[in-house]
Amino acid sequence: MGHVDTGKTKLLDCIRGTNVQEGEAGGITQQIGATYFPAENIRERTKELKADAKLNVPGLLVIDTPGHESFTNLRSRGSGLCDIAILVVDIMHGLEQQTIESLNLLKMRNTDFIVALNKVDRLYGWKTCRNAPITKAMKQQSKDVQIEFNMRLTQVITQFKEQGLNTELYYKNKEMGETFSIVPTSAISGEGIPDLLLLLIQWAQKTMVKRLTYSNEVQCTVLEVKVVEGHGTTIDVVLVNGVLHEGDQIVVCGLQGPIVTTIRALLTPHPMKELRVKGAYLHHKEIKAAQGIKITAQGLEHTIAGTSLYVVGPHDDLEHIKEVAMEDMKSVMSRIDKSGEGVYVQASTLGSLEALLEFLKSPAVNIPVSGISIGPVHKKDVMKASVMLEKKKEYGTILAFDVKVTPEARELADELGVKIFIADIIYHLFDQFKAYIDNLKE
Ligand code: GTP
Ligand code: MG
Ligand code: NA
């Protein structure tokens, strides 16, 4: 977790040997991601630091969250999924707004975390020591670099103190648990990555042995709904607890009501690959938590991302599970303006829809919403939005975030005079809409 552009995705890229960050629209993360790091890879990456480290856990499932201010809901969801967090701070910027927001989420849930003090390579005169343990890299630096590092570190420690938290460089930290550890890192040249991984594993093994023994009750969140060639509509999920099997009967929250279906296939990306990025998949008969999984099944088209998945056991009451599955939808419906006047808002997932609604509601933006939908813009959405044209022309508008517009919908919109603004960055929608209103006023 952490403020926008502190290097969360880049750190994962550095560990995975991937290039996910450069493929992101505007270089910002707008979805939750998931990657499995097997213990073997962690051992390889940490052997220079400690060759005989005991690794009792099979690996780590790492979740990536957006830092942009609009995605508080996804940070909240991400922090709710994790056993331990990495709070990423840019050494050149110190604690920023969403660092503090993330801190508050972690405090609220009493979640342990490690601070990655990232971008140390940006210290003036930094000498690259690719993938080196941080103390080794630090010894290579000139006096000036060390002085600047210490000055910035002290500032960050003071800022944490102002938030009521004690922090210390991890190798000087004698009271882990009361004092949070700081690991200096670079996502570009890899210094400190061995330290970060080893500390994560050691801390997890030391403090969470009991909590980590997995329980049988399935706890599973839908991250994304995606059409994949050869598989139809699939859902990406994070399985936090329990086991999923091929053939399990499941219930998910759908736009038009609960969806009851059967798991056709359980797929995962290869280890060290990001679930949210298209790639080759491995098939499984069953999967034990924790894992990021792509599920294929019939009838998933209207699944709403961000909701929970339920497995129907032999003695379960299906009707009750269907009711429980639909509860997540209630909070977002309550965001719609009671006056009935406002723009029509459409997004790819419940998570991004919530983010967009949150953004539109903020005082600086303040655009009322009369209708919502998830998925591509169809003719029916244009029809619904067109109702506003008679009440307030500017509200006869669809703000479409990260979704496609069907050609038929586009044609109908032109005919009726409904404006459709599309963007893959939330605040660009506001800019377009504002320019449109200003234009109307003139
Ligand atoms: P959001 O997901 O949008 O919140 O951002 P993020 O925290 O995932 O940051 P991201 O990985 O997108 O990195 C932001 C920018 O900082 C990119 O241009 C990276 O190349 C750069 N960057 C990240 N880590 C480092 C680092 O350790 N050193 C330097 N010099 N640049 C970095
Ligand atoms: Mg990112
Ligand atoms: Na970014």
CSV table of C-alpha atoms and ligand atoms in Angstrom, one decimal:
chain,number,residue,atom,x,y,z
A,1,MET,CA,0.0,0.0,0.0
A,2,GLY,CA,1.0,3.6,-0.2
A,3,HIS,CA,0.7,7.0,-1.9
A,4,VAL,CA,0.5,7.2,-5.7
A,5,ASP,CA,3.8,6.6,-7.6
A,6,THR,CA,5.8,5.6,-4.5
A,7,GLY,CA,6.8,2.5,-6.5
A,8,LYS,CA,4.5,-0.3,-5.3
A,9,THR,CA,4.1,-1.9,-8.8
A,10,LYS,CA,7.7,-1.3,-9.8
A,11,LEU,CA,8.9,-3.1,-6.6
A,12,LEU,CA,6.8,-6.1,-7.6
A,13,ASP,CA,8.2,-5.8,-11.2
A,14,CYS,CA,11.7,-5.8,-9.8
A,15,ILE,CA,11.0,-9.0,-7.8
A,16,ARG,CA,9.1,-10.7,-10.6
A,17,GLY,CA,11.3,-9.7,-13.4
A,18,THR,CA,8.3,-8.3,-15.2
A,19,ASN,CA,7.2,-5.0,-16.7
A,20,VAL,CA,3.7,-4.5,-15.6
A,21,GLN,CA,4.0,-0.9,-14.5
A,22,GLU,CA,5.0,0.5,-17.9
A,23,GLY,CA,1.9,-1.1,-19.4
A,24,GLU,CA,-0.5,0.8,-17.1
A,25,ALA,CA,-2.6,3.6,-18.4
A,26,GLY,CA,-1.0,6.9,-17.2
A,27,GLY,CA,1.5,4.8,-15.2
A,28,ILE,CA,-1.1,4.4,-12.4
A,29,THR,CA,-2.6,1.2,-11.0
A,30,GLN,CA,-6.4,1.2,-11.2
A,31,GLN,CA,-7.1,-2.4,-10.1
A,32,ILE,CA,-6.1,-4.8,-7.4
A,33,GLY,CA,-3.4,-7.2,-8.6
A,34,ALA,CA,-2.2,-10.5,-7.2
A,35,THR,CA,1.1,-12.4,-7.7
A,36,TYR,CA,2.3,-15.7,-6.1
A,37,PHE,CA,5.9,-15.8,-5.0
A,38,PRO,CA,6.9,-19.4,-4.3
A,39,ALA,CA,9.4,-20.0,-1.4
A,40,GLU,CA,12.1,-21.2,-4.0
A,41,ASN,CA,12.1,-17.8,-5.7
A,42,ILE,CA,12.3,-16.0,-2.3
A,43,ARG,CA,15.2,-18.2,-1.3
A,44,GLU,CA,17.0,-17.4,-4.6
A,45,ARG,CA,16.5,-13.7,-4.0
A,46,THR,CA,17.6,-13.7,-0.4
A,47,LYS,CA,20.6,-16.1,-0.5
A,48,GLU,CA,23.3,-13.4,-0.6
A,49,LEU,CA,21.8,-12.0,2.6
A,50,LYS,CA,21.2,-15.3,4.4
A,51,ALA,CA,21.8,-18.6,2.6
A,52,ASP,CA,20.4,-20.9,5.4
A,53,ALA,CA,17.2,-19.0,6.0
A,54,LYS,CA,14.3,-21.3,7.2
A,55,LEU,CA,11.3,-21.0,5.0
A,56,ASN,CA,8.3,-22.7,6.5
A,57,VAL,CA,5.7,-21.1,4.4
A,58,PRO,CA,5.1,-22.3,0.9
A,59,GLY,CA,5.3,-18.8,-0.4
A,60,LEU,CA,3.6,-15.4,-0.4
A,61,LEU,CA,0.6,-14.2,-2.2
A,62,VAL,CA,1.3,-10.5,-2.8
A,63,ILE,CA,-1.5,-8.1,-3.5
A,64,ASP,CA,-0.9,-4.8,-5.4
A,65,THR,CA,-3.2,-1.8,-4.7
A,66,PRO,CA,-3.6,1.6,-6.4
A,67,GLY,CA,-2.3,4.7,-4.6
A,68,HIS,CA,-4.3,7.3,-6.4
A,69,GLU,CA,-6.6,9.1,-4.1
A,70,SER,CA,-9.8,8.0,-5.9
A,71,PHE,CA,-9.2,4.3,-5.0
A,72,THR,CA,-9.7,4.4,-1.2
A,73,ASN,CA,-12.2,1.5,-1.6
A,74,LEU,CA,-9.6,-0.7,-3.3
A,75,ARG,CA,-7.0,0.1,-0.7
A,76,SER,CA,-9.5,-0.7,2.0
A,77,ARG,CA,-10.3,-4.0,0.2
A,78,GLY,CA,-6.6,-4.8,-0.3
A,79,SER,CA,-5.8,-4.1,3.3
A,80,GLY,CA,-8.8,-6.3,4.3
A,81,LEU,CA,-7.3,-9.2,2.4
A,82,CYS,CA,-3.8,-9.2,3.8
A,83,ASP,CA,-2.1,-10.7,6.8
A,84,ILE,CA,0.8,-8.3,6.6
A,85,ALA,CA,1.3,-5.2,4.6
A,86,ILE,CA,4.2,-3.4,2.9
A,87,LEU,CA,3.8,0.4,3.2
A,88,VAL,CA,5.8,2.0,0.5
A,89,VAL,CA,7.2,5.5,1.1
A,90,ASP,CA,9.1,7.5,-1.4
A,91,ILE,CA,12.3,8.6,0.3
A,92,MET,CA,12.4,11.9,-1.6
A,93,HIS,CA,8.8,12.8,-0.5
A,94,GLY,CA,8.3,11.3,2.9
A,95,LEU,CA,4.8,10.6,4.2
A,96,GLU,CA,2.1,11.8,1.9
A,97,GLN,CA,-1.7,11.9,2.0
A,98,GLN,CA,-2.5,8.3,1.0
A,99,THR,CA,0.4,7.0,3.1
A,100,ILE,CA,-1.4,8.4,6.1
A,101,GLU,CA,-4.7,7.1,4.8
A,102,SER,CA,-3.2,3.6,4.3
A,103,LEU,CA,-1.7,3.8,7.8
A,104,ASN,CA,-5.1,4.5,9.3
A,105,LEU,CA,-6.6,1.5,7.4
A,106,LEU,CA,-3.8,-0.7,8.8
A,107,LYS,CA,-4.2,0.7,12.3
A,108,MET,CA,-7.9,0.2,12.1
A,109,ARG,CA,-7.5,-3.5,11.3
A,110,ASN,CA,-4.5,-3.9,13.5
A,111,THR,CA,-2.5,-5.2,10.6
A,112,ASP,CA,1.3,-5.5,10.9
A,113,PHE,CA,3.3,-3.8,8.3
A,114,ILE,CA,6.9,-3.2,7.1
A,115,VAL,CA,7.9,0.1,5.6
A,116,ALA,CA,9.7,0.0,2.2
A,117,LEU,CA,11.6,3.3,2.0
A,118,ASN,CA,11.8,3.3,-1.7
A,119,LYS,CA,13.8,5.1,-4.4
A,120,VAL,CA,17.1,5.2,-2.5
A,121,ASP,CA,18.8,5.3,-5.9
A,122,ARG,CA,17.5,8.8,-6.3
A,123,LEU,CA,19.8,10.1,-3.5
A,124,TYR,CA,22.3,12.4,-5.3
A,125,GLY,CA,25.4,10.4,-6.2
A,126,TRP,CA,24.0,7.0,-5.4
A,127,LYS,CA,26.2,4.2,-6.6
A,128,THR,CA,24.2,1.2,-8.0
A,129,CYS,CA,24.8,-2.2,-6.4
A,130,ARG,CA,22.3,-4.2,-8.3
A,131,ASN,CA,20.0,-6.4,-6.1
A,132,ALA,CA,22.4,-6.1,-3.1
A,133,PRO,CA,21.5,-6.4,0.5
A,134,ILE,CA,21.0,-2.8,1.8
A,135,THR,CA,23.8,-2.7,4.3
A,136,LYS,CA,26.3,-3.9,1.6
A,137,ALA,CA,25.0,-1.2,-0.8
A,138,MET,CA,25.1,1.4,1.9
A,139,LYS,CA,28.8,0.7,2.6
A,140,GLN,CA,29.6,1.4,-1.1
A,141,GLN,CA,28.1,5.0,-0.8
A,142,SER,CA,30.1,8.2,-0.4
A,143,LYS,CA,29.9,10.1,2.9
A,144,ASP,CA,27.6,12.7,1.2
A,145,VAL,CA,25.1,10.0,0.1
A,146,GLN,CA,25.1,8.5,3.6
A,147,ILE,CA,24.5,11.9,5.2
A,148,GLU,CA,21.6,12.7,2.9
A,149,PHE,CA,20.2,9.2,3.5
A,150,ASN,CA,20.4,9.6,7.3
A,151,MET,CA,18.8,13.1,7.1
A,152,ARG,CA,15.8,11.8,5.0
A,153,LEU,CA,15.5,8.7,7.2
A,154,THR,CA,15.3,10.8,10.3
A,155,GLN,CA,12.6,13.0,8.7
A,156,VAL,CA,10.5,10.0,7.9
A,157,ILE,CA,10.9,8.5,11.4
A,158,THR,CA,9.8,11.9,12.8
A,159,GLN,CA,6.8,11.9,10.4
A,160,PHE,CA,5.8,8.5,11.6
A,161,LYS,CA,6.2,9.7,15.2
A,162,GLU,CA,3.7,12.4,14.4
A,163,GLN,CA,1.3,9.7,13.4
A,164,GLY,CA,1.8,8.0,16.8
A,165,LEU,CA,4.1,5.2,15.5
A,166,ASN,CA,7.6,4.2,16.3
A,167,THR,CA,9.8,3.2,13.4
A,168,GLU,CA,13.4,2.2,12.9
A,169,LEU,CA,15.8,0.8,10.3
A,170,TYR,CA,15.0,-2.9,10.4
A,171,TYR,CA,18.6,-4.0,11.2
A,172,LYS,CA,18.6,-1.6,14.2
A,173,ASN,CA,15.1,-2.5,15.4
A,174,LYS,CA,15.4,-4.5,18.7
A,175,GLU,CA,11.7,-4.5,19.5
A,176,MET,CA,9.9,-5.8,16.4
A,177,GLY,CA,6.2,-5.6,17.1
A,178,GLU,CA,6.3,-2.4,19.0
A,179,THR,CA,8.6,-0.6,16.6
A,180,PHE,CA,7.8,-0.9,12.9
A,181,SER,CA,10.7,-1.8,10.6
A,182,ILE,CA,12.0,0.3,7.7
A,183,VAL,CA,13.7,-1.3,4.8
A,184,PRO,CA,15.4,1.0,2.3
A,185,THR,CA,14.8,-0.2,-1.3
A,186,SER,CA,15.2,0.6,-4.9
A,187,ALA,CA,12.7,-0.8,-7.4
A,188,ILE,CA,15.0,0.2,-10.3
A,189,SER,CA,18.3,-1.3,-9.2
A,190,GLY,CA,17.0,-3.8,-6.6
A,191,GLU,CA,19.0,-2.7,-3.5
A,192,GLY,CA,17.2,-3.8,-0.3
A,193,ILE,CA,14.9,-6.3,-2.1
A,194,PRO,CA,16.6,-9.3,-0.4
A,195,ASP,CA,16.1,-7.6,3.0
A,196,LEU,CA,12.5,-6.8,2.3
A,197,LEU,CA,11.7,-10.4,1.2
A,198,LEU,CA,13.6,-12.0,4.1
A,199,LEU,CA,12.0,-9.8,6.7
A,200,LEU,CA,8.5,-10.5,5.3
A,201,ILE,CA,9.1,-14.2,5.5
A,202,GLN,CA,10.7,-14.1,8.9
A,203,TRP,CA,8.1,-11.8,10.4
A,204,ALA,CA,5.2,-13.9,8.9
A,205,GLN,CA,6.7,-17.1,10.3
A,206,LYS,CA,7.4,-15.7,13.7
A,207,THR,CA,4.1,-13.9,14.4
A,208,MET,CA,1.5,-15.6,12.3
A,209,VAL,CA,2.1,-19.4,12.5
A,210,LYS,CA,-1.3,-19.9,14.1
A,211,ARG,CA,-3.2,-17.4,12.1
A,212,LEU,CA,-1.6,-18.7,8.9
A,213,THR,CA,-2.8,-22.3,9.4
A,214,TYR,CA,-5.6,-22.1,6.9
A,215,SER,CA,-9.2,-22.7,7.9
A,216,ASN,CA,-11.7,-24.6,5.9
A,217,GLU,CA,-14.3,-21.9,5.6
A,218,VAL,CA,-14.0,-20.4,2.1
A,219,GLN,CA,-13.2,-16.7,2.1
A,220,CYS,CA,-13.0,-15.4,-1.5
A,221,THR,CA,-13.2,-12.0,-3.2
A,222,VAL,CA,-13.9,-11.4,-6.9
A,223,LEU,CA,-11.4,-8.9,-8.2
A,224,GLU,CA,-12.3,-8.7,-11.9
A,225,VAL,CA,-14.7,-10.0,-14.5
A,226,LYS,CA,-13.0,-10.6,-17.8
A,227,VAL,CA,-13.7,-12.1,-21.2
A,228,VAL,CA,-10.8,-14.4,-22.1
A,229,GLU,CA,-10.5,-16.0,-25.6
A,230,GLY,CA,-11.3,-19.7,-25.4
A,231,HIS,CA,-12.7,-19.4,-21.8
A,232,GLY,CA,-15.7,-17.0,-22.2
A,233,THR,CA,-16.4,-14.7,-19.3
A,234,THR,CA,-14.2,-15.5,-16.3
A,235,ILE,CA,-13.7,-14.1,-12.9
A,236,ASP,CA,-10.4,-13.3,-11.2
A,237,VAL,CA,-10.6,-14.0,-7.4
A,238,VAL,CA,-8.4,-14.0,-4.4
A,239,LEU,CA,-8.9,-17.1,-2.3
A,240,VAL,CA,-7.9,-16.0,1.3
A,241,ASN,CA,-9.1,-19.1,3.1
A,242,GLY,CA,-10.3,-22.6,2.3
A,243,VAL,CA,-10.3,-24.8,-0.8
A,244,LEU,CA,-12.0,-24.5,-4.2
A,245,HIS,CA,-12.6,-27.5,-6.4
A,246,GLU,CA,-13.5,-28.0,-10.0
A,247,GLY,CA,-17.2,-28.7,-10.0
A,248,ASP,CA,-18.0,-26.8,-6.8
A,249,GLN,CA,-21.4,-25.0,-6.9
A,250,ILE,CA,-20.8,-21.3,-6.2
A,251,VAL,CA,-22.9,-18.1,-5.7
A,252,VAL,CA,-21.7,-14.6,-6.7
A,253,CYS,CA,-23.3,-11.2,-6.7
A,254,GLY,CA,-24.7,-10.3,-10.1
A,255,LEU,CA,-26.0,-7.0,-11.6
A,256,GLN,CA,-29.4,-8.6,-12.1
A,257,GLY,CA,-29.4,-10.7,-8.9
A,258,PRO,CA,-27.5,-13.7,-7.5
A,259,ILE,CA,-25.7,-16.0,-9.9
A,260,VAL,CA,-25.6,-19.7,-9.1
A,261,THR,CA,-23.2,-21.7,-11.2
A,262,THR,CA,-20.6,-24.5,-11.2
A,263,ILE,CA,-16.8,-24.0,-11.4
A,264,ARG,CA,-15.7,-25.4,-14.8
A,265,ALA,CA,-12.0,-24.7,-14.5
A,266,LEU,CA,-9.6,-23.3,-11.9
A,267,LEU,CA,-6.7,-21.4,-13.5
A,268,THR,CA,-3.8,-19.6,-12.1
A,269,PRO,CA,-1.0,-17.6,-13.8
A,270,HIS,CA,2.4,-19.0,-13.5
A,271,PRO,CA,4.2,-18.3,-10.3
A,272,MET,CA,5.8,-14.8,-10.3
A,273,LYS,CA,3.3,-13.5,-12.9
A,274,GLU,CA,0.6,-10.9,-12.3
A,275,LEU,CA,-3.0,-12.2,-12.3
A,276,ARG,CA,-4.3,-9.0,-13.7
A,277,VAL,CA,-2.1,-9.2,-16.8
A,278,LYS,CA,-3.1,-11.6,-19.6
A,279,GLY,CA,-0.9,-14.6,-20.0
A,280,ALA,CA,-0.7,-18.4,-20.0
A,281,TYR,CA,-2.6,-20.3,-17.3
A,282,LEU,CA,-2.1,-23.4,-15.3
A,283,HIS,CA,-5.1,-25.8,-14.7
A,284,HIS,CA,-5.9,-27.2,-11.2
A,285,LYS,CA,-8.4,-29.8,-9.9
A,286,GLU,CA,-8.4,-28.0,-6.5
A,287,ILE,CA,-6.6,-25.0,-5.0
A,288,LYS,CA,-5.9,-24.2,-1.4
A,289,ALA,CA,-5.6,-20.7,0.0
A,290,ALA,CA,-4.0,-18.3,-0.4
A,291,GLN,CA,-4.0,-17.9,-4.1
A,292,GLY,CA,-5.1,-15.6,-6.9
A,293,ILE,CA,-7.3,-17.6,-9.3
A,294,LYS,CA,-9.1,-17.2,-12.6
A,295,ILE,CA,-12.4,-19.2,-12.5
A,296,THR,CA,-14.3,-20.2,-15.6
A,297,ALA,CA,-18.0,-21.1,-15.3
A,298,GLN,CA,-21.2,-20.5,-17.2
A,299,GLY,CA,-23.3,-17.3,-16.6
A,300,LEU,CA,-20.6,-15.1,-15.0
A,301,GLU,CA,-21.3,-12.2,-17.5
A,302,HIS,CA,-23.0,-10.0,-14.9
A,303,THR,CA,-20.8,-10.8,-11.9
A,304,ILE,CA,-19.9,-7.7,-10.0
A,305,ALA,CA,-16.2,-7.3,-9.2
A,306,GLY,CA,-15.4,-6.5,-5.6
A,307,THR,CA,-18.0,-8.8,-4.1
A,308,SER,CA,-17.6,-12.1,-2.3
A,309,LEU,CA,-17.8,-15.6,-3.7
A,310,TYR,CA,-19.6,-18.3,-1.8
A,311,VAL,CA,-19.4,-22.1,-2.1
A,312,VAL,CA,-22.6,-24.1,-1.6
A,313,GLY,CA,-22.0,-27.1,0.6
A,314,PRO,CA,-24.2,-30.2,0.7
A,315,HIS,CA,-26.0,-29.0,3.9
A,316,ASP,CA,-26.2,-25.3,3.0
A,317,ASP,CA,-29.4,-23.3,2.4
A,318,LEU,CA,-29.0,-22.0,-1.2
A,319,GLU,CA,-31.7,-19.2,-0.7
A,320,HIS,CA,-29.9,-17.8,2.3
A,321,ILE,CA,-26.5,-17.8,0.5
A,322,LYS,CA,-28.1,-16.0,-2.5
A,323,GLU,CA,-29.3,-13.3,-0.1
A,324,VAL,CA,-26.0,-12.9,1.6
A,325,ALA,CA,-24.2,-12.7,-1.8
A,326,MET,CA,-26.3,-9.7,-2.8
A,327,GLU,CA,-25.5,-7.6,0.3
A,328,ASP,CA,-22.4,-6.0,-1.2
A,329,MET,CA,-24.5,-4.3,-3.9
A,330,LYS,CA,-26.6,-2.4,-1.4
A,331,SER,CA,-23.9,0.2,-0.4
A,332,VAL,CA,-23.2,1.3,-3.9
A,333,MET,CA,-26.9,1.7,-4.7
A,334,SER,CA,-27.2,4.0,-1.8
A,335,ARG,CA,-24.8,6.5,-3.4
A,336,ILE,CA,-27.3,7.4,-6.1
A,337,ASP,CA,-28.7,11.0,-5.8
A,338,LYS,CA,-32.1,10.9,-4.2
A,339,SER,CA,-33.3,13.9,-6.2
A,340,GLY,CA,-33.2,11.8,-9.3
A,341,GLU,CA,-31.2,14.4,-11.2
A,342,GLY,CA,-27.6,13.7,-12.2
A,343,VAL,CA,-25.3,12.1,-14.8
A,344,TYR,CA,-25.2,8.4,-15.7
A,345,VAL,CA,-22.0,6.7,-14.5
A,346,GLN,CA,-20.6,3.5,-15.9
A,347,ALA,CA,-17.4,1.6,-15.0
A,348,SER,CA,-15.8,-1.8,-15.5
A,349,THR,CA,-16.0,-3.1,-11.9
A,350,LEU,CA,-17.9,-2.4,-8.7
A,351,GLY,CA,-14.6,-1.3,-7.3
A,352,SER,CA,-13.9,1.3,-10.0
A,353,LEU,CA,-17.5,2.4,-9.9
A,354,GLU,CA,-17.3,3.0,-6.2
A,355,ALA,CA,-14.1,4.9,-6.8
A,356,LEU,CA,-15.7,7.0,-9.5
A,357,LEU,CA,-18.7,7.7,-7.3
A,358,GLU,CA,-16.5,8.7,-4.4
A,359,PHE,CA,-14.5,11.1,-6.7
A,360,LEU,CA,-17.7,12.7,-8.2
A,361,LYS,CA,-19.0,13.2,-4.7
A,362,SER,CA,-15.9,15.0,-3.4
A,363,PRO,CA,-16.4,18.8,-2.7
A,364,ALA,CA,-14.0,19.9,-5.4
A,365,VAL,CA,-15.9,17.9,-8.1
A,366,ASN,CA,-19.5,17.6,-6.8
A,367,ILE,CA,-21.3,16.0,-9.8
A,368,PRO,CA,-24.6,14.3,-8.8
A,369,VAL,CA,-25.4,10.9,-10.2
A,370,SER,CA,-28.8,9.6,-11.2
A,371,GLY,CA,-27.9,6.2,-12.6
A,372,ILE,CA,-25.1,3.6,-12.6
A,373,SER,CA,-24.1,0.5,-14.5
A,374,ILE,CA,-21.2,-1.9,-14.7
A,375,GLY,CA,-19.7,-3.1,-18.0
A,376,PRO,CA,-19.8,-1.8,-21.6
A,377,VAL,CA,-22.2,1.0,-22.5
A,378,HIS,CA,-25.2,-0.5,-24.3
A,379,LYS,CA,-28.3,1.1,-25.9
A,380,LYS,CA,-30.3,0.6,-22.8
A,381,ASP,CA,-27.8,2.8,-20.9
A,382,VAL,CA,-28.1,5.6,-23.4
A,383,MET,CA,-31.9,5.3,-23.1
A,384,LYS,CA,-31.7,5.7,-19.4
A,385,ALA,CA,-29.3,8.7,-19.6
A,386,SER,CA,-31.5,10.4,-22.2
A,387,VAL,CA,-34.3,10.8,-19.6
A,388,MET,CA,-32.2,13.7,-18.1
A,389,LEU,CA,-32.1,15.7,-21.3
A,390,GLU,CA,-35.5,17.3,-20.6
A,391,LYS,CA,-34.7,18.0,-16.9
A,392,LYS,CA,-31.1,19.4,-17.2
A,393,LYS,CA,-29.4,19.1,-20.5
A,394,GLU,CA,-25.9,18.7,-19.0
A,395,TYR,CA,-27.0,15.7,-17.1
A,396,GLY,CA,-28.0,13.8,-20.2
A,397,THR,CA,-24.4,12.5,-20.1
A,398,ILE,CA,-22.7,9.2,-19.6
A,399,LEU,CA,-19.3,9.2,-17.8
A,400,ALA,CA,-17.8,6.0,-18.8
A,401,PHE,CA,-14.6,4.8,-17.0
A,402,ASP,CA,-12.5,2.0,-18.4
A,403,VAL,CA,-15.4,0.6,-20.5
A,404,LYS,CA,-16.2,0.2,-24.2
A,405,VAL,CA,-19.2,1.8,-26.0
A,406,THR,CA,-21.0,-0.5,-28.4
A,407,PRO,CA,-21.5,1.0,-31.9
A,408,GLU,CA,-25.3,0.8,-31.5
A,409,ALA,CA,-25.1,2.7,-28.3
A,410,ARG,CA,-22.9,5.4,-29.9
A,411,GLU,CA,-25.3,5.7,-32.8
A,412,LEU,CA,-28.3,6.1,-30.5
A,413,ALA,CA,-26.5,8.6,-28.3
A,414,ASP,CA,-25.7,10.8,-31.4
A,415,GLU,CA,-29.4,10.6,-32.4
A,416,LEU,CA,-30.8,11.5,-29.0
A,417,GLY,CA,-28.1,14.1,-28.0
A,418,VAL,CA,-26.6,12.1,-25.1
A,419,LYS,CA,-23.0,13.0,-24.5
A,420,ILE,CA,-20.7,10.1,-23.7
A,421,PHE,CA,-17.3,10.8,-22.2
A,422,ILE,CA,-14.9,8.0,-21.9
A,423,ALA,CA,-11.5,7.8,-20.1
A,424,ASP,CA,-9.2,5.3,-18.5
A,425,ILE,CA,-8.1,7.8,-15.9
A,426,ILE,CA,-10.8,8.9,-13.5
A,427,TYR,CA,-10.0,12.6,-13.3
A,428,HIS,CA,-9.9,13.0,-17.1
A,429,LEU,CA,-13.7,12.3,-17.0
A,430,PHE,CA,-14.1,15.3,-14.8
A,431,ASP,CA,-12.0,17.5,-17.0
A,432,GLN,CA,-14.0,16.5,-20.1
A,433,PHE,CA,-17.4,17.0,-18.3
A,434,LYS,CA,-16.3,20.4,-16.9
A,435,ALA,CA,-15.2,21.6,-20.3
A,436,TYR,CA,-18.6,20.5,-21.7
A,437,ILE,CA,-20.5,22.4,-19.0
A,438,ASP,CA,-18.4,25.6,-19.4
A,439,ASN,CA,-19.1,25.4,-23.1
A,440,LEU,CA,-22.8,25.0,-22.6
A,441,LYS,CA,-22.8,28.1,-20.3
A,442,GLU,CA,-21.2,30.2,-22.9
B,1,GTP,P1,0.3,3.7,-8.2
B,1,GTP,O1,0.0,2.2,-8.3
B,1,GTP,O2,-0.2,4.4,-9.4
B,1,GTP,O3,-0.2,4.2,-6.9
B,1,GTP,O4,1.9,3.9,-8.2
B,1,GTP,P2,3.0,2.9,-7.7
B,1,GTP,O5,3.2,3.1,-6.2
B,1,GTP,O6,2.7,1.5,-8.1
B,1,GTP,O7,4.3,3.4,-8.4
B,1,GTP,P3,4.9,2.9,-9.8
B,1,GTP,O8,5.4,1.5,-9.6
B,1,GTP,O9,3.9,3.1,-10.8
B,1,GTP,O10,6.1,3.9,-10.0
B,1,GTP,C1,5.9,5.2,-10.2
B,1,GTP,C2,7.1,5.9,-10.9
B,1,GTP,O11,8.2,5.9,-10.0
B,1,GTP,C3,7.5,5.1,-12.1
B,1,GTP,O12,7.9,6.1,-13.1
B,1,GTP,C4,8.7,4.3,-11.7
B,1,GTP,O13,9.6,4.0,-12.7
B,1,GTP,C5,9.3,5.2,-10.6
B,1,GTP,N1,10.0,4.4,-9.6
B,1,GTP,C6,9.4,3.4,-8.8
B,1,GTP,N2,10.3,2.9,-7.9
B,1,GTP,C7,11.4,3.6,-8.1
B,1,GTP,C8,12.7,3.5,-7.6
B,1,GTP,O14,13.0,2.8,-6.6
B,1,GTP,N3,13.7,4.4,-8.0
B,1,GTP,C9,13.4,5.3,-9.0
B,1,GTP,N4,14.4,6.1,-9.4
B,1,GTP,N5,12.2,5.4,-9.6
B,1,GTP,C10,11.2,4.5,-9.2
B,2,MG,MG,1.0,0.7,-9.0
B,3,NA,NA,2.1,4.7,-10.5
